[in-house]
GROMACS .gro file of C-alpha atoms in nm:
model
  502
    1MET     CA    1   0.007  -0.019  -0.007
    2ASP     CA    2   0.159   0.361  -0.044
    3LYS     CA    3   0.258   0.554   0.177
    4ILE     CA    4   0.010   0.916   0.233
    5PRO     CA    5   0.214   1.238   0.308
    6ILE     CA    6   0.090   1.352   0.577
    7PRO     CA    7  -0.103   1.667   0.595
    8LEU     CA    8  -0.035   2.007   0.592
    9GLN     CA    9  -0.210   2.118   0.901
   10GLU     CA   10  -0.099   1.825   1.079
   11ARG     CA   11   0.310   1.866   1.016
   12LYS     CA   12   0.472   2.030   1.280
   13THR     CA   13   0.741   2.211   1.017
   14ARG     CA   14   0.715   2.326   0.689
   15LYS     CA   15   1.049   2.102   0.527
   16PHE     CA   16   0.963   1.822   0.306
   17ASN     CA   17   0.884   1.516   0.430
   18ALA     CA   18   1.167   1.199   0.426
   19PHE     CA   19   1.234   1.009   0.052
   20ASP     CA   20   1.064   0.709   0.200
   21CYS     CA   21   0.780   0.880   0.253
   22TYR     CA   22   0.679   0.896  -0.155
   23ALA     CA   23   0.810   0.621  -0.211
   24SER     CA   24   0.546   0.359  -0.353
   25GLU     CA   25   0.562  -0.027  -0.292
   26HIS     CA   26   0.322  -0.033  -0.633
   27THR     CA   27   0.159  -0.341  -0.569
   28SER     CA   28  -0.137  -0.202  -0.761
   29GLY     CA   29  -0.015  -0.260  -1.136
   30TYR     CA   30   0.084   0.046  -1.302
   31PHE     CA   31   0.371   0.364  -1.253
   32LEU     CA   32   0.236   0.729  -1.240
   33LEU     CA   33   0.342   0.929  -1.545
   34PRO     CA   34   0.391   1.300  -1.522
   35PHE     CA   35   0.035   1.495  -1.595
   36ARG     CA   36  -0.171   1.761  -1.399
   37PHE     CA   37  -0.539   1.836  -1.384
   38HIS     CA   38  -0.772   2.140  -1.391
   39GLU     CA   39  -1.172   2.115  -1.325
   40ILE     CA   40  -1.375   2.201  -1.599
   41THR     CA   41  -1.709   2.220  -1.500
   42SER     CA   42  -1.817   2.101  -1.117
   43GLU     CA   43  -1.842   1.726  -1.272
   44ARG     CA   44  -1.584   1.717  -1.479
   45GLU     CA   45  -1.223   1.739  -1.510
   46VAL     CA   46  -0.939   1.723  -1.792
   47LEU     CA   47  -0.583   1.574  -1.767
   48VAL     CA   48  -0.279   1.618  -1.928
   49ASN     CA   49   0.022   1.493  -1.966
   50GLU     CA   50   0.351   1.609  -2.068
   51ILE     CA   51   0.315   1.632  -2.446
   52GLY     CA   52  -0.022   1.813  -2.431
   53ASP     CA   53  -0.216   1.456  -2.513
   54PHE     CA   54  -0.548   1.561  -2.287
   55LEU     CA   55  -0.829   1.293  -2.126
   56VAL     CA   56  -1.185   1.503  -1.995
   57VAL     CA   57  -1.292   1.217  -1.737
   58GLN     CA   58  -1.540   1.254  -1.488
   59LYS     CA   59  -1.454   1.498  -1.122
   60GLY     CA   60  -1.188   1.284  -0.903
   61THR     CA   61  -1.011   1.053  -1.114
   62ALA     CA   62  -0.708   1.220  -1.096
   63GLU     CA   63  -0.719   1.148  -0.744
   64ARG     CA   64  -0.823   0.764  -0.839
   65ILE     CA   65  -0.538   0.771  -1.047
   66VAL     CA   66  -0.240   0.852  -0.797
   67LYS     CA   67  -0.398   0.622  -0.542
   68ARG     CA   68  -0.412   0.374  -0.775
   69GLU     CA   69  -0.768   0.263  -0.748
   70ILE     CA   70  -0.862   0.209  -1.182
   71SER     CA   71  -0.741  -0.116  -1.251
   72LEU     CA   72  -0.848  -0.333  -1.578
   73ASP     CA   73  -1.067  -0.537  -1.392
   74ASN     CA   74  -1.247  -0.254  -1.280
   75ASP     CA   75  -1.237   0.027  -1.487
   76PRO     CA   76  -1.082  -0.136  -1.833
   77GLU     CA   77  -1.167   0.155  -2.074
   78LEU     CA   78  -1.032   0.413  -1.835
   79TYR     CA   79  -0.750   0.229  -1.812
   80GLY     CA   80  -0.665   0.173  -2.174
   81ASP     CA   81  -0.680   0.546  -2.219
   82LEU     CA   82  -0.445   0.579  -1.935
   83ILE     CA   83  -0.205   0.407  -2.117
   84ALA     CA   84  -0.245   0.483  -2.473
   85ASN     CA   85  -0.212   0.823  -2.366
   86PHE     CA   86   0.106   0.827  -2.148
   87PHE     CA   87  -0.054   0.860  -1.820
   88ILE     CA   88   0.034   0.559  -1.637
   89SER     CA   89   0.276   0.287  -1.722
   90PRO     CA   90   0.255  -0.053  -1.606
   91THR     CA   91   0.639  -0.061  -1.659
   92PRO     CA   92   0.871   0.214  -1.457
   93VAL     CA   93   0.997   0.323  -1.804
   94PRO     CA   94   0.770   0.364  -2.018
   95GLY     CA   95   0.824   0.094  -2.315
   96LEU     CA   96   0.787   0.378  -2.578
   97LEU     CA   97   0.941   0.617  -2.421
   98ASP     CA   98   1.138   0.672  -2.788
   99VAL     CA   99   0.750   0.845  -2.892
  100ILE     CA  100   0.703   1.032  -2.608
  101SER     CA  101   1.058   1.211  -2.648
  102THR     CA  102   1.019   1.242  -3.018
  103ARG     CA  103   0.655   1.407  -2.979
  104TYR     CA  104   0.808   1.650  -2.711
  105ARG     CA  105   1.095   1.798  -2.982
  106THR     CA  106   0.859   1.774  -3.236
  107LYS     CA  107   0.619   2.035  -3.026
  108LYS     CA  108   0.890   2.248  -2.917
  109SER     CA  109   1.097   2.238  -3.275
  110PHE     CA  110   1.032   2.609  -3.343
  111LEU     CA  111   1.356   2.657  -3.157
  112ASP     CA  112   1.531   2.475  -3.468
  113SER     CA  113   1.533   2.766  -3.691
  114PHE     CA  114   1.502   3.028  -3.422
  115THR     CA  115   1.428   3.393  -3.552
  116SER     CA  116   1.176   3.371  -3.810
  117LEU     CA  117   0.938   3.711  -3.770
  118HIS     CA  118   1.172   4.051  -3.889
  119ILE     CA  119   0.912   4.365  -3.803
  120PHE     CA  120   1.069   4.648  -4.006
  121VAL     CA  121   0.941   5.000  -3.873
  122ILE     CA  122   0.953   5.148  -4.195
  123SER     CA  123   0.761   5.447  -4.085
  124LEU     CA  124   0.567   5.642  -3.823
  125ARG     CA  125   0.408   5.822  -4.029
  126CYS     CA  126   0.037   5.800  -4.032
  127GLU     CA  127  -0.275   5.948  -4.115
  128HIS     CA  128  -0.515   5.786  -3.910
  129THR     CA  129  -0.549   5.924  -3.562
  130CYS     CA  130  -0.706   5.571  -3.369
  131HIS     CA  131  -0.731   5.657  -3.001
  132TYR     CA  132  -0.597   5.310  -2.918
  133CYS     CA  133  -0.257   5.328  -3.119
  134GLN     CA  134   0.040   5.212  -2.889
  135VAL     CA  135   0.278   5.382  -3.069
  136SER     CA  136   0.374   5.777  -3.130
  137ARG     CA  137   0.301   5.843  -3.448
  138VAL     CA  138   0.321   6.160  -3.657
  139THR     CA  139   0.159   6.340  -3.941
  140ALA     CA  140   0.203   6.204  -4.257
  141GLU     CA  141   0.422   6.517  -4.400
  142LYS     CA  142   0.723   6.394  -4.135
  143HIS     CA  143   0.966   6.161  -4.374
  144LYS     CA  144   1.269   6.235  -4.080
  145TYR     CA  145   1.058   5.961  -3.952
  146ASP     CA  146   1.071   5.683  -4.222
  147MET     CA  147   1.329   5.407  -4.201
  148SER     CA  148   1.676   5.501  -4.421
  149GLU     CA  149   1.814   5.264  -4.702
  150SER     CA  150   2.152   5.241  -4.428
  151HIS     CA  151   1.895   5.070  -4.214
  152ILE     CA  152   1.712   4.875  -4.409
  153ASP     CA  153   1.996   4.718  -4.531
  154ILE     CA  154   2.165   4.609  -4.185
  155GLY     CA  155   1.819   4.473  -4.096
  156ILE     CA  156   1.810   4.259  -4.402
  157ASN     CA  157   2.214   4.149  -4.333
  158LEU     CA  158   2.069   4.058  -4.017
  159MET     CA  159   1.783   3.889  -4.094
  160MET     CA  160   2.017   3.684  -4.360
  161GLN     CA  161   2.216   3.590  -4.022
  162SER     CA  162   1.903   3.420  -3.885
  163PRO     CA  163   1.941   3.003  -3.903
  164SER     CA  164   1.564   2.964  -4.063
  165PRO     CA  165   1.559   2.874  -4.420
  166PHE     CA  166   1.255   3.058  -4.431
  167VAL     CA  167   1.203   3.400  -4.320
  168THR     CA  168   0.909   3.685  -4.295
  169MET     CA  169   0.988   4.038  -4.319
  170GLU     CA  170   0.688   4.260  -4.244
  171PHE     CA  171   0.613   4.612  -4.249
  172GLN     CA  172   0.469   4.805  -3.962
  173GLY     CA  173   0.386   5.141  -3.911
  174GLY     CA  174   0.272   5.448  -3.871
  175GLU     CA  175   0.055   5.379  -4.206
  176ALA     CA  176   0.393   5.147  -4.377
  177LEU     CA  177   0.231   5.250  -4.735
  178LEU     CA  178   0.318   5.611  -4.641
  179ALA     CA  179   0.684   5.473  -4.665
  180PHE     CA  180   0.600   5.254  -4.997
  181GLU     CA  181   0.918   5.366  -5.182
  182ASN     CA  182   1.097   5.175  -4.905
  183ILE     CA  183   0.915   4.874  -4.899
  184LYS     CA  184   0.976   4.884  -5.282
  185TYR     CA  185   1.382   4.917  -5.185
  186ALA     CA  186   1.386   4.659  -4.922
  187ILE     CA  187   1.164   4.436  -5.147
  188GLU     CA  188   1.438   4.416  -5.417
  189ARG     CA  189   1.713   4.461  -5.221
  190THR     CA  190   1.644   4.121  -5.009
  191LYS     CA  191   1.515   3.921  -5.263
  192LYS     CA  192   1.862   3.953  -5.423
  193GLU     CA  193   2.014   3.839  -5.089
  194ALA     CA  194   1.800   3.571  -5.031
  195LEU     CA  195   1.911   3.395  -5.353
  196ILE     CA  196   2.280   3.437  -5.185
  197TYR     CA  197   2.153   3.271  -4.864
  198GLY     CA  198   1.884   3.076  -5.017
  199LYS     CA  199   1.632   3.187  -4.790
  200THR     CA  200   1.275   3.194  -4.883
  201VAL     CA  201   1.077   3.513  -4.747
  202THR     CA  202   0.778   3.612  -4.720
  203TYR     CA  203   0.621   3.973  -4.725
  204VAL     CA  204   0.338   4.116  -4.536
  205ILE     CA  205   0.281   4.486  -4.540
  206CYS     CA  206   0.044   4.593  -4.217
  207THR     CA  207  -0.191   4.881  -4.315
  208ASN     CA  208  -0.523   5.068  -4.288
  209LEU     CA  209  -0.539   5.053  -4.674
  210ALA     CA  210  -0.634   5.423  -4.700
  211PRO     CA  211  -0.278   5.500  -4.891
  212LEU     CA  212  -0.356   5.257  -5.165
  213THR     CA  213  -0.316   5.290  -5.488
  214ASP     CA  214  -0.311   5.047  -5.831
  215GLU     CA  215   0.051   5.098  -5.860
  216ILE     CA  216   0.093   4.945  -5.475
  217LEU     CA  217  -0.170   4.655  -5.525
  218GLU     CA  218  -0.011   4.554  -5.898
  219TYR     CA  219   0.335   4.561  -5.698
  220CYS     CA  220   0.229   4.339  -5.452
  221LYS     CA  221   0.081   4.103  -5.711
  222GLU     CA  222   0.372   4.046  -5.874
  223ASN     CA  223   0.611   3.990  -5.541
  224LYS     CA  224   0.332   3.801  -5.355
  225VAL     CA  225   0.288   4.012  -5.074
  226PHE     CA  226   0.066   3.938  -4.849
  227ILE     CA  227  -0.180   4.251  -4.704
  228SER     CA  228  -0.256   4.242  -4.313
  229THR     CA  229  -0.522   4.509  -4.249
  230SER     CA  230  -0.762   4.616  -3.974
  231LEU     CA  231  -1.090   4.577  -3.916
  232ASP     CA  232  -1.323   4.682  -3.627
  233GLY     CA  233  -1.663   4.537  -3.677
  234PRO     CA  234  -1.951   4.767  -3.809
  235GLU     CA  235  -1.896   5.072  -3.966
  236PHE     CA  236  -2.008   5.272  -3.698
  237ILE     CA  237  -1.740   5.065  -3.412
  238HIS     CA  238  -1.469   5.086  -3.673
  239ASN     CA  239  -1.497   5.482  -3.740
  240GLN     CA  240  -1.495   5.571  -3.409
  241ASN     CA  241  -1.256   5.299  -3.341
  242ARG     CA  242  -0.979   5.410  -3.610
  243HIS     CA  243  -1.006   5.764  -3.647
  244LYS     CA  244  -0.945   5.913  -3.973
  245PRO     CA  245  -0.982   6.332  -4.027
  246GLY     CA  246  -1.199   6.424  -4.319
  247ALA     CA  247  -1.256   6.074  -4.448
  248ASN     CA  248  -1.515   5.767  -4.380
  249SER     CA  249  -1.206   5.482  -4.241
  250TYR     CA  250  -1.438   5.223  -4.244
  251ARG     CA  251  -1.524   5.304  -4.621
  252LEU     CA  252  -1.167   5.321  -4.706
  253ALA     CA  253  -1.099   4.975  -4.500
  254VAL     CA  254  -1.394   4.780  -4.648
  255ASP     CA  255  -1.315   4.917  -5.006
  256GLY     CA  256  -0.948   4.850  -4.982
  257ILE     CA  257  -1.017   4.511  -4.868
  258SER     CA  258  -1.228   4.431  -5.169
  259LYS     CA  259  -0.965   4.603  -5.398
  260CYS     CA  260  -0.693   4.379  -5.221
  261ARG     CA  261  -0.911   4.047  -5.288
  262SER     CA  262  -0.954   4.116  -5.697
  263ILE     CA  263  -0.655   4.148  -5.737
  264LEU     CA  264  -0.438   3.960  -5.465
  265GLY     CA  265  -0.697   3.686  -5.421
  266GLU     CA  266  -0.896   3.624  -5.086
  267GLU     CA  267  -0.622   3.384  -4.917
  268ASN     CA  268  -0.340   3.682  -4.922
  269VAL     CA  269  -0.610   3.961  -4.742
  270SER     CA  270  -0.638   3.947  -4.345
  271ALA     CA  271  -0.790   4.174  -4.148
  272LEU     CA  272  -0.735   4.191  -3.747
  273LEU     CA  273  -1.007   4.290  -3.488
  274THR     CA  274  -0.943   4.527  -3.165
  275THR     CA  275  -1.159   4.528  -2.924
  276THR     CA  276  -1.240   4.868  -2.755
  277LYS     CA  277  -1.465   4.905  -2.532
  278LEU     CA  278  -1.745   4.999  -2.711
  279SER     CA  279  -1.659   4.670  -2.907
  280LEU     CA  280  -1.745   4.444  -2.564
  281GLN     CA  281  -2.080   4.565  -2.638
  282TYR     CA  282  -2.113   4.429  -2.991
  283PRO     CA  283  -2.002   4.073  -2.970
  284CYS     CA  284  -2.244   3.908  -3.265
  285GLU     CA  285  -2.287   4.214  -3.455
  286ILE     CA  286  -1.891   4.215  -3.461
  287VAL     CA  287  -1.918   3.843  -3.572
  288GLU     CA  288  -2.199   3.934  -3.855
  289GLU     CA  289  -2.016   4.194  -4.018
  290TYR     CA  290  -1.700   4.012  -4.085
  291VAL     CA  291  -1.947   3.708  -4.240
  292LYS     CA  292  -2.124   4.002  -4.438
  293LEU     CA  293  -1.822   4.082  -4.577
  294GLY     CA  294  -1.710   3.753  -4.707
  295PHE     CA  295  -1.460   3.676  -4.393
  296ARG     CA  296  -1.361   3.265  -4.288
  297ASN     CA  297  -1.189   3.409  -4.021
  298ILE     CA  298  -1.177   3.658  -3.746
  299PHE     CA  299  -0.927   3.712  -3.473
  300LEU     CA  300  -1.083   3.814  -3.144
  301ARG     CA  301  -0.814   3.976  -2.921
  302PRO     CA  302  -0.795   4.227  -2.622
  303ILE     CA  303  -0.632   4.557  -2.640
  304SER     CA  304  -0.281   4.552  -2.559
  305PRO     CA  305  -0.203   4.738  -2.234
  306TYR     CA  306   0.126   4.864  -2.383
  307GLY     CA  307   0.196   5.211  -2.522
  308PHE     CA  308   0.035   5.522  -2.622
  309ALA     CA  309  -0.294   5.337  -2.559
  310THR     CA  310  -0.259   5.304  -2.173
  311ARG     CA  311  -0.359   5.692  -2.197
  312GLY     CA  312  -0.657   5.666  -2.308
  313GLU     CA  313  -0.851   5.447  -2.031
  314SER     CA  314  -1.189   5.559  -2.056
  315LYS     CA  315  -1.193   5.382  -2.398
  316ASN     CA  316  -0.949   5.151  -2.417
  317LYS     CA  317  -0.883   4.968  -2.054
  318TYR     CA  318  -1.145   4.744  -1.956
  319ASP     CA  319  -1.151   4.396  -1.693
  320THR     CA  320  -1.044   4.095  -1.834
  321LEU     CA  321  -1.376   3.933  -1.706
  322VAL     CA  322  -1.582   4.124  -1.928
  323PHE     CA  323  -1.373   4.058  -2.278
  324LEU     CA  324  -1.391   3.673  -2.143
  325ASP     CA  325  -1.767   3.743  -2.172
  326PHE     CA  326  -1.756   3.906  -2.522
  327TYR     CA  327  -1.498   3.640  -2.649
  328LYS     CA  328  -1.760   3.376  -2.531
  329LYS     CA  329  -2.037   3.549  -2.660
  330ALA     CA  330  -1.851   3.623  -3.026
  331LEU     CA  331  -1.752   3.216  -3.035
  332HIS     CA  332  -2.068   3.111  -2.988
  333ARG     CA  333  -2.249   3.306  -3.299
  334ILE     CA  334  -1.935   3.147  -3.419
  335ILE     CA  335  -2.015   2.839  -3.378
  336GLU     CA  336  -2.388   2.869  -3.446
  337TYR     CA  337  -2.249   3.004  -3.811
  338ASN     CA  338  -2.055   2.703  -3.849
  339ILE     CA  339  -2.384   2.493  -3.735
  340ALA     CA  340  -2.553   2.673  -4.024
  341GLY     CA  341  -2.282   2.555  -4.309
  342TYR     CA  342  -2.100   2.908  -4.318
  343PHE     CA  343  -1.707   2.816  -4.240
  344ILE     CA  344  -1.589   3.062  -4.040
  345ARG     CA  345  -1.304   3.031  -3.792
  346GLU     CA  346  -1.200   3.182  -3.486
  347ASP     CA  347  -0.782   3.231  -3.456
  348TYR     CA  348  -0.731   3.235  -3.101
  349THR     CA  349  -0.928   2.961  -3.016
  350THR     CA  350  -0.777   2.786  -3.395
  351ILE     CA  351  -0.405   2.823  -3.254
  352ILE     CA  352  -0.536   2.655  -2.916
  353LEU     CA  353  -0.664   2.380  -3.043
  354LYS     CA  354  -0.402   2.329  -3.303
  355LYS     CA  355  -0.121   2.279  -2.961
  356MET     CA  356  -0.380   2.074  -2.821
  357LEU     CA  357  -0.510   1.844  -3.105
  358THR     CA  358  -0.206   1.799  -3.322
  359PRO     CA  359   0.159   1.718  -3.238
  360PHE     CA  360   0.295   1.995  -3.456
  361PRO     CA  361   0.423   2.310  -3.315
  362VAL     CA  362   0.233   2.668  -3.369
  363GLY     CA  363   0.426   2.984  -3.427
  364TYR     CA  364   0.165   3.281  -3.269
  365VAL     CA  365   0.450   3.461  -3.054
  366ASP     CA  366   0.210   3.524  -2.727
  367LEU     CA  367   0.154   3.150  -2.696
  368GLN     CA  368   0.564   3.006  -2.703
  369SER     CA  369   0.743   2.837  -2.438
  370PRO     CA  370   1.017   2.972  -2.462
  371ALA     CA  371   0.899   3.293  -2.553
  372GLY     CA  372   0.838   3.418  -2.891
  373LEU     CA  373   1.061   3.771  -2.822
  374ILE     CA  374   1.377   3.676  -2.934
  375ASN     CA  375   1.348   3.369  -3.020
  376ASN     CA  376   1.074   3.357  -3.345
  377VAL     CA  377   0.994   3.763  -3.355
  378ILE     CA  378   1.304   4.031  -3.380
  379VAL     CA  379   1.187   4.435  -3.438
  380PHE     CA  380   1.426   4.674  -3.655
  381ASN     CA  381   1.231   5.007  -3.508
  382TYR     CA  382   1.234   5.315  -3.799
  383ASP     CA  383   1.545   5.498  -3.622
  384GLY     CA  384   1.762   5.189  -3.562
  385SER     CA  385   1.671   5.054  -3.247
  386ILE     CA  386   1.617   4.701  -3.217
  387TYR     CA  387   1.383   4.554  -2.962
  388ALA     CA  388   1.289   4.182  -2.875
  389SER     CA  389   0.921   4.230  -2.982
  390ASP     CA  390   0.657   4.445  -3.116
  391GLU     CA  391   0.530   4.471  -2.769
  392ALA     CA  392   0.898   4.634  -2.681
  393ARG     CA  393   0.880   4.885  -2.944
  394MET     CA  394   0.593   5.011  -2.772
  395LEU     CA  395   0.728   5.035  -2.435
  396ALA     CA  396   1.027   5.225  -2.551
  397GLU     CA  397   0.787   5.479  -2.686
  398MET     CA  398   0.676   5.549  -2.337
  399ASN     CA  399   1.028   5.608  -2.250
  400ASP     CA  400   1.047   5.233  -2.111
  401PHE     CA  401   1.384   5.048  -2.281
  402THR     CA  402   1.404   4.773  -2.072
  403PHE     CA  403   1.371   4.516  -2.376
  404HIS     CA  404   1.581   4.719  -2.605
  405LEU     CA  405   1.857   4.508  -2.736
  406GLY     CA  406   2.067   4.721  -2.923
  407SER     CA  407   2.111   4.904  -3.233
  408LEU     CA  408   2.125   4.891  -3.605
  409ASP     CA  409   2.417   5.124  -3.622
  410ILE     CA  410   2.626   4.965  -3.353
  411ASN     CA  411   2.561   4.613  -3.268
  412SER     CA  412   2.677   4.252  -3.431
  413TYR     CA  413   2.413   3.959  -3.472
  414ASN     CA  414   2.519   3.796  -3.191
  415GLU     CA  415   2.584   4.086  -2.968
  416VAL     CA  416   2.167   4.163  -2.997
  417PHE     CA  417   2.059   3.766  -2.991
  418TYR     CA  418   2.252   3.678  -2.755
  419GLY     CA  419   2.409   3.965  -2.578
  420SER     CA  420   2.342   4.017  -2.182
  421LYS     CA  421   1.992   4.150  -2.231
  422SER     CA  422   1.917   3.838  -2.436
  423ASP     CA  423   2.061   3.608  -2.117
  424VAL     CA  424   1.839   3.820  -1.874
  425LEU     CA  425   1.517   3.710  -2.049
  426ALA     CA  426   1.592   3.394  -2.109
  427GLU     CA  427   1.591   3.310  -1.753
  428VAL     CA  428   1.184   3.397  -1.750
  429PHE     CA  429   1.144   3.213  -2.121
  430ALA     CA  430   1.002   2.881  -2.019
  431ASN     CA  431   0.679   2.874  -1.832
  432GLU     CA  432   0.830   2.529  -1.744
  433ALA     CA  433   1.008   2.675  -1.511
  434LEU     CA  434   0.781   2.980  -1.357
  435ALA     CA  435   0.602   2.913  -1.057
  436GLY     CA  436   0.221   2.906  -1.118
  437CYS     CA  437   0.282   2.787  -1.469
  438SER     CA  438   0.492   2.455  -1.360
  439ASP     CA  439   0.202   2.261  -1.236
  440CYS     CA  440  -0.117   2.430  -1.431
  441ALA     CA  441  -0.272   2.162  -1.619
  442PHE     CA  442  -0.263   2.439  -1.921
  443GLN     CA  443   0.132   2.489  -1.935
  444SER     CA  444   0.192   2.324  -2.288
  445TYR     CA  445  -0.109   2.490  -2.455
  446CYS     CA  446   0.014   2.829  -2.339
  447GLY     CA  447   0.304   3.048  -2.306
  448ALA     CA  448   0.574   3.288  -2.164
  449ASP     CA  449   0.500   3.642  -2.157
  450PRO     CA  450   0.792   3.895  -1.985
  451VAL     CA  451   0.692   4.187  -2.129
  452HIS     CA  452   0.327   4.106  -2.039
  453ASN     CA  453   0.467   4.084  -1.690
  454TYR     CA  454   0.675   4.343  -1.694
  455THR     CA  455   0.440   4.645  -1.862
  456THR     CA  456   0.122   4.487  -1.615
  457GLN     CA  457   0.313   4.367  -1.304
  458HIS     CA  458   0.663   4.577  -1.336
  459ASP     CA  459   0.819   4.214  -1.281
  460LEU     CA  460   0.936   4.034  -1.590
  461TYR     CA  461   0.868   3.691  -1.380
  462GLY     CA  462   0.532   3.790  -1.326
  463TYR     CA  463   0.315   3.687  -1.052
  464ARG     CA  464   0.039   3.445  -1.165
  465PRO     CA  465  -0.262   3.431  -0.893
  466SER     CA  466  -0.260   3.790  -1.060
  467SER     CA  467  -0.173   3.826  -1.375
  468THR     CA  468  -0.446   3.891  -1.667
  469PHE     CA  469  -0.254   3.736  -1.905
  470CYS     CA  470  -0.261   3.369  -1.682
  471GLN     CA  471  -0.696   3.472  -1.592
  472ARG     CA  472  -0.740   3.509  -1.952
  473ASN     CA  473  -0.554   3.193  -2.156
  474MET     CA  474  -0.666   2.979  -1.808
  475GLU     CA  475  -1.015   3.039  -1.900
  476ILE     CA  476  -1.013   3.045  -2.253
  477ILE     CA  477  -0.831   2.724  -2.289
  478ARG     CA  478  -1.109   2.558  -2.006
  479TYR     CA  479  -1.399   2.674  -2.178
  480ILE     CA  480  -1.250   2.547  -2.503
  481ILE     CA  481  -1.273   2.172  -2.348
  482GLU     CA  482  -1.600   2.231  -2.214
  483LEU     CA  483  -1.694   2.323  -2.513
  484MET     CA  484  -1.563   1.998  -2.690
  485ASP     CA  485  -1.690   1.808  -2.387
  486SER     CA  486  -2.078   1.878  -2.444
  487ASP     CA  487  -2.102   1.889  -2.771
  488LYS     CA  488  -1.920   1.650  -3.042
  489ARG     CA  489  -2.107   1.918  -3.303
  490ILE     CA  490  -1.890   2.194  -3.169
  491GLU     CA  491  -1.555   1.949  -3.156
  492ARG     CA  492  -1.603   1.834  -3.542
  493ILE     CA  493  -1.611   2.224  -3.629
  494PHE     CA  494  -1.308   2.272  -3.441
  495ARG     CA  495  -1.083   2.023  -3.584
  496ASN     CA  496  -1.202   2.139  -3.911
  497TRP     CA  497  -1.105   2.456  -3.817
  498ILE     CA  498  -0.732   2.341  -3.775
  499THR     CA  499  -0.766   2.199  -4.129
  500GLY     CA  500  -0.864   2.470  -4.217
  501LYS     CA  501  -1.168   2.289  -4.450
  502SER     CA  502  -1.583   2.355  -4.414
   0.00000   0.00000   0.00000
């Protein structure tokens, strides 16, 4: 019979018990493999193993497993599931340990190629006055805030030193299209360098589409450039969120999306939603706007607590629980459309589902461990400054240079990516080694975000019990599992989201 540790309230000391107190005589047929568990509903709980496999079971099952009350005789189906999914083993070392290790390496294989996303802040100029803008934009005529050709050249040289054979060059602003000649220069230079270094480069322009011209679109078509824009929902929401003096921002965005689709193809145009206080009141209407415009995906993302967006608290600050309510209502409407036969997926949910239901890594920066900053993304600012992530750049706009890694004019590749600042950040990269994350059932589906920790809690390490990052992701993951467990139609819909097939 297993020895049970003395309950905490009965101990006379805070020291750990002796080793033999935890030793198992193992008379009941199996050994425990590492797993964690979390309550899903009042009656159900989820078990998650070290490689992200999960089982939804009756509440109390984790306790029964630990007490070795489950056997092939009294519960053969559950016993078989636990063996097959690496929660328990009939031998001290599982017979398929090599399979487990291979699957774990696969989950972390995004580290093999290191940094793939390179963001070039090509200009700070912008003709919109969005109240949630996270950077200190400048008016459209101030060309001194454009990235210089020399900084573009050095940034490209650093990008070519990435171990990854596949890199993404993303142009941001301000409004990137206001410096389109610089974008053309950067793409033409990159095409030449890519041939020398054997790189495959994906080009993305983030734009509000207002400065869009036929010439720009033809160039994007010729060079297979992806367009990423913003759409915050119906006209009255979009225009209030994304104000353009003297013009209808919504109409410019919608007309621009239509032109991009006709020339570049629907698959090469995407839109992002930013959820403001106003947006929270209209979850279904926002989803319906995306459906009306023919989108097959929508990204329900909260407003970021970075940069100048924090100054407009009356419009931009809200409680995480309020966002979660918005998310659930919008997700429910999206699921209704899928049940009715219209395929549309929610992107954040799909990212989590890929981590839960496939053996492959996901390249989404915010949900990676080790963290995506530096490991997956780097930012070259218009002035030559280098930052660990786009959020880090936003902090610098508020004169906080905690995540400033160096300068294009001064620092080498090794100094930027393997320097002292990177070493400091590496200590808080992995959620496997963070208190509160290390024993969380959803660890393998979540990530580490030291920039968010620092911004919201003034500490790189962070404190999980009061973290809005944890609060949001834990509830979203729990809710996704609850939905799949409660309705097999929803599980089928979610699996279709992963494959992209209606």
